[in-house]
Structure formats: C-alpha cells, structure tokens
Tab-separated table of C-alpha atoms in Angstrom:
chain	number	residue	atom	x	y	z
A	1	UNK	CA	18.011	65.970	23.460
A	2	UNK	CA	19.677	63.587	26.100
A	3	UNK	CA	18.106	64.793	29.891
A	4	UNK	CA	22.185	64.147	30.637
A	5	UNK	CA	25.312	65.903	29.127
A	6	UNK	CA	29.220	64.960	30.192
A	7	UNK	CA	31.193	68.303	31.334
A	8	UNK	CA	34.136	68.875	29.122
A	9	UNK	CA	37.186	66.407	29.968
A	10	UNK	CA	39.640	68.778	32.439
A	11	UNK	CA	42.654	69.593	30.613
A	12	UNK	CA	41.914	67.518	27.477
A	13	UNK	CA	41.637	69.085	24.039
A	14	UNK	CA	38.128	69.334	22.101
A	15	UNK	CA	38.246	67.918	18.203
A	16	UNK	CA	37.868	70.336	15.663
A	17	UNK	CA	34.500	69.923	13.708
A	18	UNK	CA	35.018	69.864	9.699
A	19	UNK	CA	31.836	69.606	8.872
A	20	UNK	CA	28.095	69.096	10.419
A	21	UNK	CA	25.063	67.571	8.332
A	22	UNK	CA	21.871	67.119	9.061
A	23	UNK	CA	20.268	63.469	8.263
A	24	UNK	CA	17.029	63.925	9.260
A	25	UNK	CA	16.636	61.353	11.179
A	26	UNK	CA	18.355	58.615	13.990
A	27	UNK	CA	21.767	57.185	12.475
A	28	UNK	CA	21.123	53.646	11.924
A	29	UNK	CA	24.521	53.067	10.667
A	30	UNK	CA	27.021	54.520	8.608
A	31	UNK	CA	30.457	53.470	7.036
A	32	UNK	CA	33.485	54.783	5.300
A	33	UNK	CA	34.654	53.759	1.916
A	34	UNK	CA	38.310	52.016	2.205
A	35	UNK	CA	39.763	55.181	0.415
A	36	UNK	CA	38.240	57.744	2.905
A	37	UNK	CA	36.367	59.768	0.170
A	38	UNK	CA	32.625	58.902	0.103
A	39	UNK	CA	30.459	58.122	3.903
A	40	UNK	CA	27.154	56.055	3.279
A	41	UNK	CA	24.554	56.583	6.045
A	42	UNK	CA	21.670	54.811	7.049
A	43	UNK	CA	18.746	56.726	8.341
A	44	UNK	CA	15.367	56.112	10.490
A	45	UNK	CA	13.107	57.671	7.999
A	46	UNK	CA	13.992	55.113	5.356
A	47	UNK	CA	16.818	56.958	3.478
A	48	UNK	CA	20.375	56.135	2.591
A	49	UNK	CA	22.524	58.959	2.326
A	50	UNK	CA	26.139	59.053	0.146
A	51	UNK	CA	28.600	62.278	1.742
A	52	UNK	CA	31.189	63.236	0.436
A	53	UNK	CA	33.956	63.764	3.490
A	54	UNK	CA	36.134	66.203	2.580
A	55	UNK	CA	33.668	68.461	2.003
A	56	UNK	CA	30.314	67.217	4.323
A	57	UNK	CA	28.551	67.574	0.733
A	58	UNK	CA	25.462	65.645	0.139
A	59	UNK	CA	26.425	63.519	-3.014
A	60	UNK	CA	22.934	61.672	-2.836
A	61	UNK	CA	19.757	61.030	-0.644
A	62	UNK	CA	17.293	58.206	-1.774
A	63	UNK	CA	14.596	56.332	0.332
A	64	UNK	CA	16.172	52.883	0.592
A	65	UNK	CA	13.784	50.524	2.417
A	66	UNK	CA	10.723	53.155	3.696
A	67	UNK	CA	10.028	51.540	7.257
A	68	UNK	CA	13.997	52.293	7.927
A	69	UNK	CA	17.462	51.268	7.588
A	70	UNK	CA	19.113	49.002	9.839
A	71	UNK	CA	22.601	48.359	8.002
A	72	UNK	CA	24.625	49.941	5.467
A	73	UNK	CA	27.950	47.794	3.961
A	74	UNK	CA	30.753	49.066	1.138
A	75	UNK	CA	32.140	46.939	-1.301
A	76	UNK	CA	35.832	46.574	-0.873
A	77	UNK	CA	36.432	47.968	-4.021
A	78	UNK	CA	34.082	50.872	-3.189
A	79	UNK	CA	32.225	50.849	-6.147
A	80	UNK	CA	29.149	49.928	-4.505
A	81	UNK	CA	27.111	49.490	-1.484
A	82	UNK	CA	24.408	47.049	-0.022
A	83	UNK	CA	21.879	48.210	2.836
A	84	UNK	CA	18.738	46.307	4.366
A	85	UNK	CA	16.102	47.436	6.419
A	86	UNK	CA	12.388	47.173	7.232
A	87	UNK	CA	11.442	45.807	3.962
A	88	UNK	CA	11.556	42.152	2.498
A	89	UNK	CA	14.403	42.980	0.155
A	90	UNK	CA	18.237	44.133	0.757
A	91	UNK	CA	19.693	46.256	-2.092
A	92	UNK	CA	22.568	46.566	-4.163
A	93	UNK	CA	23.899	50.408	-5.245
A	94	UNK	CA	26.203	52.102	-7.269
A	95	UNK	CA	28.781	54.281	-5.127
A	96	UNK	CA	27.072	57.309	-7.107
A	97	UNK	CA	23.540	55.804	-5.549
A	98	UNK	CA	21.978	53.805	-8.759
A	99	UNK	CA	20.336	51.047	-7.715
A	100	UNK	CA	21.418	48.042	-9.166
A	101	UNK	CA	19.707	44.887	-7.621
A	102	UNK	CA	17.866	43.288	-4.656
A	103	UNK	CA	18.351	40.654	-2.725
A	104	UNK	CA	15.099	38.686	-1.493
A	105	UNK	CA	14.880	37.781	2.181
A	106	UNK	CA	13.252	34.825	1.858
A	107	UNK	CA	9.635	36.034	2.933
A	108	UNK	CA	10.777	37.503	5.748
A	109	UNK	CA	9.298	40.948	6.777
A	110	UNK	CA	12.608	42.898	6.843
A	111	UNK	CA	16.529	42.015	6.138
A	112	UNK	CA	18.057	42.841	9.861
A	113	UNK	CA	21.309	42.506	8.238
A	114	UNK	CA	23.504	42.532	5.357
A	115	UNK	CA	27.876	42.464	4.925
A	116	UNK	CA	30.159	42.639	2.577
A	117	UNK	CA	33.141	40.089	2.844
A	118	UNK	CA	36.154	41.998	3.211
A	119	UNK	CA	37.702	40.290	-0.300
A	120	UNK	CA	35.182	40.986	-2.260
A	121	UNK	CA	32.612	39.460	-4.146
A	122	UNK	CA	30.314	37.837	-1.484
A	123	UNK	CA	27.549	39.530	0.091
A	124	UNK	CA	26.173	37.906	3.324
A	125	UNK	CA	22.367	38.794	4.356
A	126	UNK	CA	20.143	37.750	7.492
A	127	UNK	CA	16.303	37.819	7.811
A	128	UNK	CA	15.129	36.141	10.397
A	129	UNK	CA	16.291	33.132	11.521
A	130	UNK	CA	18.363	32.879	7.574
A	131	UNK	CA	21.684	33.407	7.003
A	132	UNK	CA	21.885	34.124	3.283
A	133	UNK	CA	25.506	34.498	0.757
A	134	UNK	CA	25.305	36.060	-2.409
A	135	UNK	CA	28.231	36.780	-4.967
A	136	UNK	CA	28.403	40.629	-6.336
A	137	UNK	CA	26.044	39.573	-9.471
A	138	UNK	CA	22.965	38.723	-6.488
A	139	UNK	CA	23.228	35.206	-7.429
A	140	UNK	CA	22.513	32.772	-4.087
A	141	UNK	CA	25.756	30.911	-3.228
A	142	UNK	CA	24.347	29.397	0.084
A	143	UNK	CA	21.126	29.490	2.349
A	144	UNK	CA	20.969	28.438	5.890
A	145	UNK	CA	18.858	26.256	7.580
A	146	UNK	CA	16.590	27.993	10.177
A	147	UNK	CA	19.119	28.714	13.025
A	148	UNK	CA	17.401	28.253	16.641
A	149	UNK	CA	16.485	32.183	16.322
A	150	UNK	CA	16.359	35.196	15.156
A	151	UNK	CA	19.766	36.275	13.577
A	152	UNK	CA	21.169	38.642	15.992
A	153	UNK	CA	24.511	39.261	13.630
A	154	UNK	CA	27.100	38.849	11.044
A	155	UNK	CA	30.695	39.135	10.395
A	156	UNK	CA	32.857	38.118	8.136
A	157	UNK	CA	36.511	36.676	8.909
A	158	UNK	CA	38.581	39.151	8.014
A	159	UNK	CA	40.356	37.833	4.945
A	160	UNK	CA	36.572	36.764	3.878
A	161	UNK	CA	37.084	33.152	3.668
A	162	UNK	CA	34.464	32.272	6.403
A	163	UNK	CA	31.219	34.100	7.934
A	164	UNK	CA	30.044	33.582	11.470
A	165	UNK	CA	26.389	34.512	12.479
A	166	UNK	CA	25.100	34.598	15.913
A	167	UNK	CA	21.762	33.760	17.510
A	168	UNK	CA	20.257	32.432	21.006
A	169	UNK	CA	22.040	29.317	21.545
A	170	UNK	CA	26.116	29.998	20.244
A	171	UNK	CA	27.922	30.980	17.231
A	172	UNK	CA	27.946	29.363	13.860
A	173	UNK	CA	30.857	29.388	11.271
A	174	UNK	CA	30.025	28.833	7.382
A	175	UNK	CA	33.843	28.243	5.746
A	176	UNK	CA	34.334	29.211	2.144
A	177	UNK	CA	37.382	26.845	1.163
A	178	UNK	CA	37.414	23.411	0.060
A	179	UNK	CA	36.718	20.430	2.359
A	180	UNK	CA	35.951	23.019	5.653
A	181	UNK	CA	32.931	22.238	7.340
A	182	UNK	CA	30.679	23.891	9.678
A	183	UNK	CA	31.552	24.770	12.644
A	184	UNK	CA	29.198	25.702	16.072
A	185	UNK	CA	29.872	26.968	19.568
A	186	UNK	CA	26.908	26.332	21.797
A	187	UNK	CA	26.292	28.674	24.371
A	188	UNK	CA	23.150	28.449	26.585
A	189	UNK	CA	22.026	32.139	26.201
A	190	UNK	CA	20.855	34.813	23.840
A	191	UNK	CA	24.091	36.474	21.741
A	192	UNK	CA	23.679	40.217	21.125
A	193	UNK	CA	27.036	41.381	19.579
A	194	UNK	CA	29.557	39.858	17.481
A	195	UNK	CA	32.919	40.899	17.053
A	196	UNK	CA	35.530	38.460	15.128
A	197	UNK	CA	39.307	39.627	15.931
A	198	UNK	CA	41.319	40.699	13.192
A	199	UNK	CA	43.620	37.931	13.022
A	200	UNK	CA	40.715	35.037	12.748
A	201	UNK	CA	41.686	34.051	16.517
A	202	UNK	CA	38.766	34.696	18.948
A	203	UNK	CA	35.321	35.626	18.129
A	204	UNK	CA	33.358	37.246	21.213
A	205	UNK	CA	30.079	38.086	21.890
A	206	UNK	CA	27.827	40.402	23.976
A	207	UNK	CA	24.956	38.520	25.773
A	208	UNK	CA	21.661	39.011	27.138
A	209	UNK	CA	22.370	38.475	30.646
A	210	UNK	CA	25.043	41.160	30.610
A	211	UNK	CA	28.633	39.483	29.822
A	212	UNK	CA	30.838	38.764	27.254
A	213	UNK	CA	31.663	35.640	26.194
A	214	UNK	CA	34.631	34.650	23.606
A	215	UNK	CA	36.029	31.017	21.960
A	216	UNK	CA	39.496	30.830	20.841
A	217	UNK	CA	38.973	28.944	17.402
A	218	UNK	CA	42.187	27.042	17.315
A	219	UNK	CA	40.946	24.842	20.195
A	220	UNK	CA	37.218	25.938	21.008
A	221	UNK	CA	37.875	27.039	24.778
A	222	UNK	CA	35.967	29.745	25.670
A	223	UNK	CA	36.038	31.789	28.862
A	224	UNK	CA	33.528	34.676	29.801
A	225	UNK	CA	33.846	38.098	31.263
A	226	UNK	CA	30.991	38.903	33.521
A	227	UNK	CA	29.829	41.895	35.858
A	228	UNK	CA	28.523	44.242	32.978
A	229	UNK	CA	25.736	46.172	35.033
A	230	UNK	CA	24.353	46.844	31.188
A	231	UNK	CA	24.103	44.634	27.759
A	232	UNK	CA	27.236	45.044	26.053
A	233	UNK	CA	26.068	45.694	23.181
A	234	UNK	CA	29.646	47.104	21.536
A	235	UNK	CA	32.341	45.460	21.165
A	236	UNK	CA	35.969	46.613	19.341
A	237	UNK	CA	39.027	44.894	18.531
A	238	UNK	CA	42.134	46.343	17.769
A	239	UNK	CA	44.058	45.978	14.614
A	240	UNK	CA	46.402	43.874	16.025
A	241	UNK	CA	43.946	41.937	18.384
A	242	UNK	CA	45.446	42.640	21.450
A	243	UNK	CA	43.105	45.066	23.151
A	244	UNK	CA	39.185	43.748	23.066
A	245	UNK	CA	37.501	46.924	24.034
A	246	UNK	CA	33.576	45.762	25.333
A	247	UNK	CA	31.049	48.338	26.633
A	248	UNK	CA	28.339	47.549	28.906
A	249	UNK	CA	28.807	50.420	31.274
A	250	UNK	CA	29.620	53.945	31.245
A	251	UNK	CA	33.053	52.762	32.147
A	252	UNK	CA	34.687	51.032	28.830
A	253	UNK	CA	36.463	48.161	29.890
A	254	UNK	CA	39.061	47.023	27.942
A	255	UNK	CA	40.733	42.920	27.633
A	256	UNK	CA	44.143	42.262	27.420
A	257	UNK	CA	44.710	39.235	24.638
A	258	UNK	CA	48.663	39.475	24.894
A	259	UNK	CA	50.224	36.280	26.249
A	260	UNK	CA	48.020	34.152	27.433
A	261	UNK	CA	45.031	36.150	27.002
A	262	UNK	CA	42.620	37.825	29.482
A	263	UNK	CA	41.672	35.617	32.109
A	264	UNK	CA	43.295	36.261	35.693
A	265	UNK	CA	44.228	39.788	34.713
A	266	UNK	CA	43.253	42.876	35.537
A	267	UNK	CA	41.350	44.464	33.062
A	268	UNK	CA	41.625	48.128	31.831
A	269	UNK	CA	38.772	50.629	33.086
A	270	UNK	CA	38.787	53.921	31.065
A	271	UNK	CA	36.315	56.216	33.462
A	272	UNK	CA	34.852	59.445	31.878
A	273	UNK	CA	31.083	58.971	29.793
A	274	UNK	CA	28.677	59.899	32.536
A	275	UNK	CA	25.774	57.593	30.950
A	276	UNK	CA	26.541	54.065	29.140
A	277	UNK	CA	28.437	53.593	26.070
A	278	UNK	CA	26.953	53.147	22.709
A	279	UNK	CA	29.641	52.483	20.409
A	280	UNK	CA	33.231	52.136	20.159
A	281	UNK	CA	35.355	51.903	17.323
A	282	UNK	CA	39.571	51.318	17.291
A	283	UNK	CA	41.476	53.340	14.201
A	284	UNK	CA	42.855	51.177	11.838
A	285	UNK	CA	46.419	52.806	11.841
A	286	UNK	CA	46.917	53.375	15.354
A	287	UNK	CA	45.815	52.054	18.947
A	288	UNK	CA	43.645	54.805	19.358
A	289	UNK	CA	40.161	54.031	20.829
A	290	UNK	CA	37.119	55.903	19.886
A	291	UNK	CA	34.054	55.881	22.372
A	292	UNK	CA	30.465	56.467	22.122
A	293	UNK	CA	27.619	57.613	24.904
A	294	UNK	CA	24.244	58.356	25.652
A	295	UNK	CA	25.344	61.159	27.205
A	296	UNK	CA	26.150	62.672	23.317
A	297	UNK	CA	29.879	62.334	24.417
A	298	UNK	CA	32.666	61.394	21.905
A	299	UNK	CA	35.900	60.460	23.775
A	300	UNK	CA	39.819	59.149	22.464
A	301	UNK	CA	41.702	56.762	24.703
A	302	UNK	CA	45.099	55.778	24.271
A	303	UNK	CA	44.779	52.772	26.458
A	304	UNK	CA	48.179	50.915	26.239
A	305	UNK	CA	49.301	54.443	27.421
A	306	UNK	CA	46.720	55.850	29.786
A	307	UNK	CA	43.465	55.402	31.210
A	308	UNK	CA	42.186	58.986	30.572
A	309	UNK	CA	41.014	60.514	27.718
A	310	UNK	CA	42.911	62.209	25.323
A	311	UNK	CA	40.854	64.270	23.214
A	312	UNK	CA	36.678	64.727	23.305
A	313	UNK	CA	33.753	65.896	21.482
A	314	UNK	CA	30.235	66.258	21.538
A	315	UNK	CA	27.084	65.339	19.364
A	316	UNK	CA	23.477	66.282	20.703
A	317	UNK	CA	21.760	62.875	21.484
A	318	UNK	CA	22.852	59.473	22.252
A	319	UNK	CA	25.694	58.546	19.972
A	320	UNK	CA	24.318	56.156	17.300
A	321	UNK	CA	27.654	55.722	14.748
A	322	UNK	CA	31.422	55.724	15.102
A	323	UNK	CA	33.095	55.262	12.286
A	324	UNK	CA	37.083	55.980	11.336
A	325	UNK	CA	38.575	57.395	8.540
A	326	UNK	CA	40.766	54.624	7.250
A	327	UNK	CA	44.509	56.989	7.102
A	328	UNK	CA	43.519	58.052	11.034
A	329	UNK	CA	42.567	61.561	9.109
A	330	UNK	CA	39.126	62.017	11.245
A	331	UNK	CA	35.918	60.732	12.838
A	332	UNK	CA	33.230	60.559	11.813
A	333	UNK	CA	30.285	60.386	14.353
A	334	UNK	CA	26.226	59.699	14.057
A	335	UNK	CA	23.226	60.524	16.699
A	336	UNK	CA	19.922	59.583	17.724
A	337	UNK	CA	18.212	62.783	16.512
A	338	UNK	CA	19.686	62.808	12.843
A	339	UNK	CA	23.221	64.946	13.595
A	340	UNK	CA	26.624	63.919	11.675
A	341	UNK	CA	29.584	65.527	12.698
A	342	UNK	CA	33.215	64.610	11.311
A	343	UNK	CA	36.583	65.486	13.277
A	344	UNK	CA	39.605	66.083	12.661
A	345	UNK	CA	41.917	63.804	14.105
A	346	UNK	CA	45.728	64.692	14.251
C-alpha cells in the first residue's frame, strides 16, 4: 500500500467502478483492443491476462515470459497480440490466447519491447541495443545495427509507415516507403520516454536529467522544456496534437503546440496528485486527460477548459496502467500491487 493517499477532489465527482479484478501481481502494461471488447494485461509474475470489459471476466490467464512481462501490443485488427518480457523470445497470440509464434531477440536476455504498427502487419521488437521489424507471419523484415545503447523505446508513426526508437545519444527514424532513408536526431543525453504526435509532426522525449526534449521533423529544430524536479517518464499527446501533456512532477504540466508551438508560453499546470505522476493517457474522442499517481490517485482534466479536475478515482498502490476505452465509454486503470479497476466514463 502507498505510505501516501490524495483526499478526495472538493466538489468533484468520484467514477463509478464497473468492475475490479485481481491480477496477481504489478501491472506491467495493459491495452485495449480498437473495438473496446477484450483488455490484454501484462503482469509481474510472468502472466498475460485477456478480460473481457464489459463484464471484468477473465477470458484467459497464461504464463507468457516467467521472469515477467514488460509490454503487451494488439494487432490492429484485434485478432492477435504480441508481448515480451524477461525471456529471450517475444510472442505472438491469438486474441482467444493460443500461442502462435516467437520472435527471437537476437541472444539477448529479455525483449524490453515489442509494437504493433498501427496499419497492420509489422511488428517492431527491441532487445538490447536491437531494433528488430517483423511482418504478422514472424518473418524478419529489418535488423538494426547496435544503436549506442540500450533501447529505451519504440513507437510507431501513426499511419505505420516509419518507426522511431530511442536510446542515450537521440532518436532514430527507420522509414518504410520507397527511397526514405534514415533519419537521426542527436541529443547528448540518455532518452527515457518517447511519444510521437499523432499527426507525424514532433516526436518528444523524456530524459535522464529531468526535461523534455522534442524535434519538429519537417525541419529538425528542436527546443527543450526543462525544470522537471522528477524524470518524466510519461508523456501524452492529444488526438489532435495540440496539447503535449509531460509528467515529471506531481503537478502535470501540459504544452501548448497551437501556432507556433510551445516555446515563450506559459505552460498549463494542472495541481491536485499529492505524490508524482505515473501515467497519463488523452481519450481518443475527446480532449479529456487521464492522470496517473503514486499516490493510487486517478484524476480527469479538461485542460483547454480548466485547470482542475473534473472527475477522480482511486486504485490502492502506485498507478502502473492507464488505458482508454476507444468510444470514451470508460477507463481502465492498473496498480503496483496487482489491482484493475475499469470506470465508467460519461
């Protein structure tokens, strides 16, 4: 249990729990299919679970990769899932939890990550310092050369025509068209985060000494945000890649990207967790910010209309997982002692 626990938000209403489930263990990671009706999570102990959300049912439980998971990724289509962890191998499942393949990680003790590009039919993987893309089959379309370090993540552009890894030393940006070639921003420091907007704009990262730093691709400037008394270690964009939310605090701070983007404004500071935020996630269909603490607090901003928040919740340890329903029907929401919760969200 966390040694410190928010008071209730004055005035603000409390989410209404559909369902609670017990994992077992700390959330790793978990993730909504694109039609809202099965939840994969990614345990400590080793075990991928597949819920079904309107009900909080247990579909499936199977140990996955026995040291534990570390990421969990749907398939587009939602017909299957890939997860790595702390074994050499990621893995390939059927939505109903068959396993179908593996994915070697090149002699590398565990896969740290693995994602599924938003079109379909590539799957990226990292071990070590290796970026690896497969197609849905598991055969290898591409394999890095060492990077300067460990992988630290992976995201796909979102109409899945280009991945972008980070590691100490910048960004790097593998294109999947004709002709495109590889692209890398240096930066001299360790990249913890990754978060690539929406529209395939601005990529920005979380870094080790406790800012953000983000490159607009169209031209490579980059510009960084600093003063984070923590690691931001989340970062959210919305869907129209306006509002960069970044943690790195208790307080979420939040990056205006209309006009001429951030720098020389005024940022927004949305003031409630009582201990640092964990994870944040924006809703797909509306501007409507979820946060994370380790304070077991789950708050809702509005923050293009206020800096308070609208609606709260709680979990019993540090929050772990955020994830949204993709119609803006719920929340669902992971811990670090094994506790999933999903709200209703009118």
């Amino acid at each position: 249990m966390p040694s410190l626990k928010m008071d209730a938000p004055q005035g603000k209403t409390e989410l209404v729990s559909r369902w609670t489930l017990d994992a077992g263990d700390y959330i790793a990671a978990a993730e909504l299919s694109r039609d809202g009706r099965l939840c994969i999570v990614g345990a400590g102990d080793g075990a991928v679970l597949g819920i079904d959300v309107d009900t909080g049912r247990e579909v499936f439980r199977h140990v996955a990769h026995p040291g534990g998971v570390l990421a969990v990724s749907m398939a587009p289509e939602g017909t299957q899932f890939a997860t790595s962890g702390q074994q050499p191998n990621a893995k390939i499942w059927k939505a109903t939890g068959e396993l179908l393949r593996e994915l070697p990680g090149g002699g590398s003790q565990w896969v740290d990550h693995v994602a599924w590009a938003p079109s379909g039919g590539r799957i990226a993987t990292a071990a070590g310092r290796t970026v690896r893309v497969w197609n849905a089959d598991g055969e290898p379309l591409l394999e890095t050369e060492p990077l300067p370090s460990t992988v630290s993540n992976i995201a796909w552009r979102a109409d899945g025509t280009a991945l972008a890894a980070t590691c100490y030393g910048g960004v790097y940006i593998w294109p999947f068209v004709a002709d495109a070639k590889v692209r890398r921003f240096e930066w001299k420091g360790s990249l913890i985060s990754l978060a690539w907007s929406p529209d395939a704009k601005v990529i920005a990262c979380g870094s080790q000494d406790s800012s953000v730093h983000f490159w607009r691709l169209a031209t490579g400037q980059d510009s960084e945000m600093s003063g984070f008394p923590f690691k931001p270690k989340a970062l959210a964009w919305d869907s129209e890649s306006k509002l960069l939310a970044t943690s790195g605090d208790a307080t979420v701070t939040v990056w205006d990207f209309r006009g001429k983007g951030p720098e020389g404004k005024r940022p927004i500071q949305l003031e409630s967790h009582k201990s640092v935020c964990t994870r944040l996630a924006f809703s797909r269909r509306k501007c409507v910010l979820a946060s994370g603490s380790q304070d077991s607090s789950v708050l809702l901003w509005e923050p293009r209309r206020t800096a308070q928040p609208v609606r709260y919740a709680f979990l019993e340890d540090e929050v772990t997982a955020l994830a949204w329903h993709p119609e803006h029907q719920g929340l669902l929401g992971g811990d670090a002692s094994g506790n999933l919760r999903f709200w209703e969200v009118s």
